[in-house]
Amino acid sequence: MGPENPDFVPLTEISPLLINSVLTAEDGTFRFHRGFNEEAFRQSIATNIKERRFARGGSTITMQLVKNVFLNRNKTVSRKLEEAIIVWMIESTGMVSKDRMLEVYLNIIEWGPGIFGIGEASQFYFSKHPSQLTLEESIFLSSIIPNPKAFRYSFDKQGMLREYLQYYFKLVAGRLARKEIITQEQLDQLKFGVELKGPALQYVVPTDTIPTDTVPTEFEPLFFENL
C-alpha cells in the first residue's frame, strides 16, 4: 500500500480535519495506547456476554487495521484471539509507526458501496481531493466508517442531516475544540449539514422513515476517549 497504487493518498496529503475527526470518533487514544483500549474492551465484553452475541466491538484503529489486512470478517473467539496476537506484535515491537498505520487504515477501509480508501471517498462524496475537505465534510465522512452503506439514509426529505447526525456533529466538533484542534470560532460557525457533489448523491434515499439498523444507539468510541 503506497504510491504505486493510483488511489493511494499519503497521510501528509489528507486534511488534518479528516484525520482528527476519524481519530476522535474511532479511537481517541490511538497515539498513546499499545493497540488496545482497555475500557472499551471491558465494556465490549460486558455487552457481548449480556446479549450472548458479538453486539459490540470496542476495536481500536490498530485492531481494525489488522482485521482488514490480515484476517477474515468472521466474529469468532478464535479470530478475535488471532487479532489480539497480531495487534500485540505490531504495537509492542514498533515495527510499524502510528502514522503509517493510520495512513494505511485511511486508504483501505470501506467508505461506501464499493468505495475503499479516502481518495475514492473524497471524490465519491464531494468531488475533491482529501486535502481539501472541510470540517463539516470531515465529520460527515467519519460518521460513515461504522456502517458505510447507511449513509444513504443520512438525509431527510428536506435534504437536512438527520437529528442523530446533528448530535454527532456537535459531539465530534466539541471534542476537537476542547483539544484545540479547531478554534472556538470554527466551532461556533459549524454547519450541521454537507452538500454532496459526487456520485454519492444518486445513492441517497431521502425519506422520513429509515431502517432501524442504520441508526446508532450510541457513539461508543467517543465515550471511551481519555480527554
Short mmCIF file of C-alpha atoms in Angstrom, two decimals:
data_model
loop_
_atom_site.label_atom_id
_atom_site.label_comp_id
_atom_site.label_asym_id
_atom_site.label_seq_id
_atom_site.Cartn_x
_atom_site.Cartn_y
_atom_site.Cartn_z
CA MET A 1 0.00 0.00 0.00
CA GLY A 2 1.87 3.03 -1.28
CA PRO A 3 2.41 5.48 -4.16
CA GLU A 4 2.38 2.65 -6.71
CA ASN A 5 -1.37 2.41 -6.04
CA PRO A 6 -3.05 5.17 -8.10
CA ASP A 7 -5.72 5.72 -5.43
CA PHE A 8 -3.25 5.91 -2.53
CA VAL A 9 -3.16 9.23 -0.67
CA PRO A 10 -0.18 9.93 1.65
CA LEU A 11 -1.08 10.98 5.17
CA THR A 12 0.53 14.37 4.53
CA GLU A 13 -1.97 15.00 1.73
CA ILE A 14 -5.06 14.24 3.81
CA SER A 15 -6.81 17.11 5.56
CA PRO A 16 -5.87 17.24 9.27
CA LEU A 17 -9.56 17.89 9.90
CA LEU A 18 -10.43 14.49 8.44
CA ILE A 19 -7.61 12.74 10.27
CA ASN A 20 -8.59 14.22 13.62
CA SER A 21 -12.32 13.67 13.07
CA VAL A 22 -11.67 9.98 12.43
CA LEU A 23 -9.33 9.68 15.41
CA THR A 24 -11.86 11.40 17.68
CA ALA A 25 -14.73 9.22 16.53
CA GLU A 26 -12.97 5.87 16.18
CA ASP A 27 -10.03 5.84 18.58
CA GLY A 28 -9.26 8.95 20.59
CA THR A 29 -6.26 7.42 22.36
CA PHE A 30 -4.70 5.91 19.24
CA ARG A 31 -1.49 7.93 19.56
CA PHE A 32 -0.94 6.76 23.13
CA HIS A 33 -2.17 3.18 23.56
CA ARG A 34 -0.43 -0.08 22.63
CA GLY A 35 -3.18 -1.36 20.41
CA PHE A 36 -5.90 -1.87 23.00
CA ASN A 37 -8.35 0.46 24.72
CA GLU A 38 -8.92 -1.35 28.00
CA GLU A 39 -12.10 0.49 28.98
CA ALA A 40 -13.71 -0.04 25.59
CA PHE A 41 -12.65 -3.68 25.66
CA ARG A 42 -14.22 -4.24 29.10
CA GLN A 43 -17.46 -2.61 28.03
CA SER A 44 -17.47 -4.67 24.85
CA ILE A 45 -17.08 -7.93 26.75
CA ALA A 46 -19.82 -6.98 29.22
CA THR A 47 -22.26 -6.11 26.44
CA ASN A 48 -21.48 -9.23 24.41
CA ILE A 49 -21.91 -11.50 27.43
CA LYS A 50 -25.18 -9.81 28.36
CA GLU A 51 -26.61 -10.15 24.85
CA ARG A 52 -24.95 -13.53 24.17
CA ARG A 53 -23.62 -12.38 20.83
CA PHE A 54 -20.98 -10.09 19.30
CA ALA A 55 -23.09 -6.97 19.65
CA ARG A 56 -20.30 -4.54 20.27
CA GLY A 57 -16.72 -4.27 19.04
CA GLY A 58 -14.66 -1.86 21.11
CA SER A 59 -11.97 -2.07 18.43
CA THR A 60 -9.08 0.37 18.20
CA ILE A 61 -7.77 1.57 14.85
CA THR A 62 -4.89 -0.91 15.17
CA MET A 63 -7.38 -3.74 15.68
CA GLN A 64 -9.50 -2.60 12.73
CA LEU A 65 -6.39 -2.39 10.56
CA VAL A 66 -5.29 -5.92 11.48
CA LYS A 67 -8.78 -7.23 10.78
CA ASN A 68 -8.88 -5.60 7.34
CA VAL A 69 -5.35 -6.56 6.28
CA PHE A 70 -4.71 -9.97 7.82
CA LEU A 71 -7.96 -11.63 8.87
CA ASN A 72 -11.46 -12.52 7.72
CA ARG A 73 -14.62 -10.85 9.00
CA ASN A 74 -15.90 -13.83 10.99
CA LYS A 75 -16.91 -12.85 14.53
CA THR A 76 -15.49 -15.84 16.38
CA VAL A 77 -13.44 -16.22 19.54
CA SER A 78 -10.52 -17.74 17.61
CA ARG A 79 -10.47 -14.86 15.13
CA LYS A 80 -10.50 -12.30 17.94
CA LEU A 81 -7.60 -14.15 19.59
CA GLU A 82 -5.60 -14.07 16.35
CA GLU A 83 -6.37 -10.37 16.05
CA ALA A 84 -5.14 -9.67 19.58
CA ILE A 85 -1.87 -11.53 19.00
CA ILE A 86 -1.10 -9.68 15.75
CA VAL A 87 -2.00 -6.33 17.32
CA TRP A 88 0.30 -7.04 20.27
CA MET A 89 3.15 -8.00 17.93
CA ILE A 90 2.79 -4.86 15.81
CA GLU A 91 2.46 -2.44 18.71
CA SER A 92 4.98 -3.99 21.12
CA THR A 93 7.78 -4.29 18.57
CA GLY A 94 7.20 -0.88 17.00
CA MET A 95 7.64 -2.44 13.56
CA VAL A 96 5.09 -0.02 12.12
CA SER A 97 4.79 3.64 13.13
CA LYS A 98 1.47 5.09 14.25
CA ASP A 99 1.47 7.42 11.24
CA ARG A 100 1.98 4.54 8.84
CA MET A 101 -0.80 2.52 10.48
CA LEU A 102 -3.16 5.47 10.23
CA GLU A 103 -2.14 6.11 6.62
CA VAL A 104 -2.86 2.53 5.56
CA TYR A 105 -6.09 2.45 7.58
CA LEU A 106 -7.48 5.55 5.87
CA ASN A 107 -6.51 4.13 2.47
CA ILE A 108 -8.12 0.70 2.82
CA ILE A 109 -11.29 0.99 4.88
CA GLU A 110 -14.73 0.99 3.27
CA TRP A 111 -16.46 4.36 2.94
CA GLY A 112 -19.49 3.39 0.86
CA PRO A 113 -20.76 0.93 -1.79
CA GLY A 114 -17.56 -0.36 -3.38
CA ILE A 115 -15.68 2.72 -2.13
CA PHE A 116 -12.38 1.92 -0.42
CA GLY A 117 -9.85 4.47 0.75
CA ILE A 118 -10.12 8.18 1.47
CA GLY A 119 -9.05 9.11 -2.07
CA GLU A 120 -12.06 7.38 -3.59
CA ALA A 121 -14.33 8.55 -0.77
CA SER A 122 -13.48 12.23 -1.22
CA GLN A 123 -14.28 12.01 -4.92
CA PHE A 124 -17.39 9.87 -4.38
CA TYR A 125 -19.00 12.25 -1.90
CA PHE A 126 -17.56 15.68 -2.64
CA SER A 127 -15.65 15.53 -5.97
CA LYS A 128 -12.50 16.85 -4.35
CA HIS A 129 -9.07 15.77 -3.11
CA PRO A 130 -8.78 14.67 0.56
CA SER A 131 -6.56 17.67 1.27
CA GLN A 132 -9.50 19.99 0.51
CA LEU A 133 -12.05 18.51 2.91
CA THR A 134 -13.83 20.99 5.19
CA LEU A 135 -14.66 20.47 8.86
CA GLU A 136 -18.26 19.50 8.11
CA GLU A 137 -17.24 17.13 5.31
CA SER A 138 -14.61 15.55 7.54
CA ILE A 139 -17.03 14.92 10.39
CA PHE A 140 -19.60 13.52 7.97
CA LEU A 141 -17.07 11.10 6.49
CA SER A 142 -16.02 9.94 9.96
CA SER A 143 -19.66 9.09 10.72
CA ILE A 144 -19.75 6.67 7.78
CA ILE A 145 -17.00 4.32 8.97
CA PRO A 146 -19.04 2.15 11.40
CA ASN A 147 -21.72 1.42 8.77
CA PRO A 148 -20.61 2.51 5.27
CA LYS A 149 -23.84 1.64 3.50
CA ALA A 150 -26.07 3.55 5.93
CA PHE A 151 -25.03 6.93 4.51
CA ARG A 152 -27.92 6.59 2.04
CA TYR A 153 -30.33 7.34 4.88
CA SER A 154 -28.39 10.26 6.37
CA PHE A 155 -30.73 12.91 4.95
CA ASP A 156 -34.45 13.58 5.33
CA LYS A 157 -36.83 14.70 2.58
CA GLN A 158 -35.76 18.30 3.07
CA GLY A 159 -32.13 17.38 2.47
CA MET A 160 -31.18 18.03 6.09
CA LEU A 161 -28.97 15.75 8.14
CA ARG A 162 -30.97 13.55 10.47
CA GLU A 163 -31.15 14.52 14.13
CA TYR A 164 -28.79 11.81 15.35
CA LEU A 165 -26.12 13.02 12.90
CA GLN A 166 -26.54 16.62 14.02
CA TYR A 167 -25.86 15.40 17.55
CA TYR A 168 -22.83 13.52 16.24
CA PHE A 169 -21.54 16.69 14.56
CA LYS A 170 -21.82 18.58 17.87
CA LEU A 171 -20.10 15.80 19.78
CA VAL A 172 -17.12 15.41 17.45
CA ALA A 173 -16.66 19.15 16.88
CA GLY A 174 -16.86 19.77 20.62
CA ARG A 175 -14.09 17.27 21.25
CA LEU A 176 -11.96 18.82 18.51
CA ALA A 177 -12.42 22.26 20.06
CA ARG A 178 -11.52 21.06 23.57
CA LYS A 179 -8.33 19.58 22.16
CA GLU A 180 -7.67 22.91 20.40
CA ILE A 181 -7.59 21.18 17.01
CA ILE A 182 -10.20 23.67 15.86
CA THR A 183 -10.85 27.15 17.22
CA GLN A 184 -13.87 28.33 19.16
CA GLU A 185 -14.79 30.39 16.12
CA GLN A 186 -14.80 27.27 13.93
CA LEU A 187 -16.99 25.53 16.48
CA ASP A 188 -19.42 28.45 16.62
CA GLN A 189 -19.64 28.54 12.82
CA LEU A 190 -20.16 24.78 12.43
CA LYS A 191 -22.92 23.94 9.96
CA PHE A 192 -24.98 20.83 10.61
CA GLY A 193 -25.01 19.69 7.03
CA VAL A 194 -22.99 18.90 3.94
CA GLU A 195 -23.63 19.20 0.22
CA LEU A 196 -22.95 16.01 -1.67
CA LYS A 197 -21.42 16.81 -5.05
CA GLY A 198 -20.13 13.45 -6.23
CA PRO A 199 -21.71 10.19 -7.42
CA ALA A 200 -22.91 9.50 -3.85
CA LEU A 201 -25.82 11.86 -4.47
CA GLN A 202 -27.60 9.30 -6.65
CA TYR A 203 -27.49 6.72 -3.83
CA VAL A 204 -29.20 8.89 -1.23
CA VAL A 205 -32.68 7.81 -0.11
CA PRO A 206 -34.43 10.97 1.14
CA THR A 207 -37.20 9.64 3.37
CA ASP A 208 -38.74 10.34 6.73
CA THR A 209 -38.52 6.68 7.76
CA ILE A 210 -35.29 4.70 7.86
CA PRO A 211 -34.28 1.11 8.66
CA THR A 212 -33.69 0.78 12.40
CA ASP A 213 -30.28 -0.84 11.90
CA THR A 214 -28.95 2.33 10.29
CA VAL A 215 -29.42 4.44 13.43
CA PRO A 216 -26.65 4.06 16.03
CA THR A 217 -27.85 3.61 19.59
CA GLU A 218 -24.64 5.19 20.84
CA PHE A 219 -21.36 6.57 19.57
CA GLU A 220 -19.35 4.12 21.64
CA PRO A 221 -15.72 5.00 20.80
CA LEU A 222 -16.35 8.64 21.68
CA PHE A 223 -17.36 7.78 25.21
CA PHE A 224 -14.22 5.77 25.94
CA GLU A 225 -11.85 8.50 24.88
CA ASN A 226 -9.46 9.78 27.51
CA LEU A 227 -9.70 13.55 27.34
#
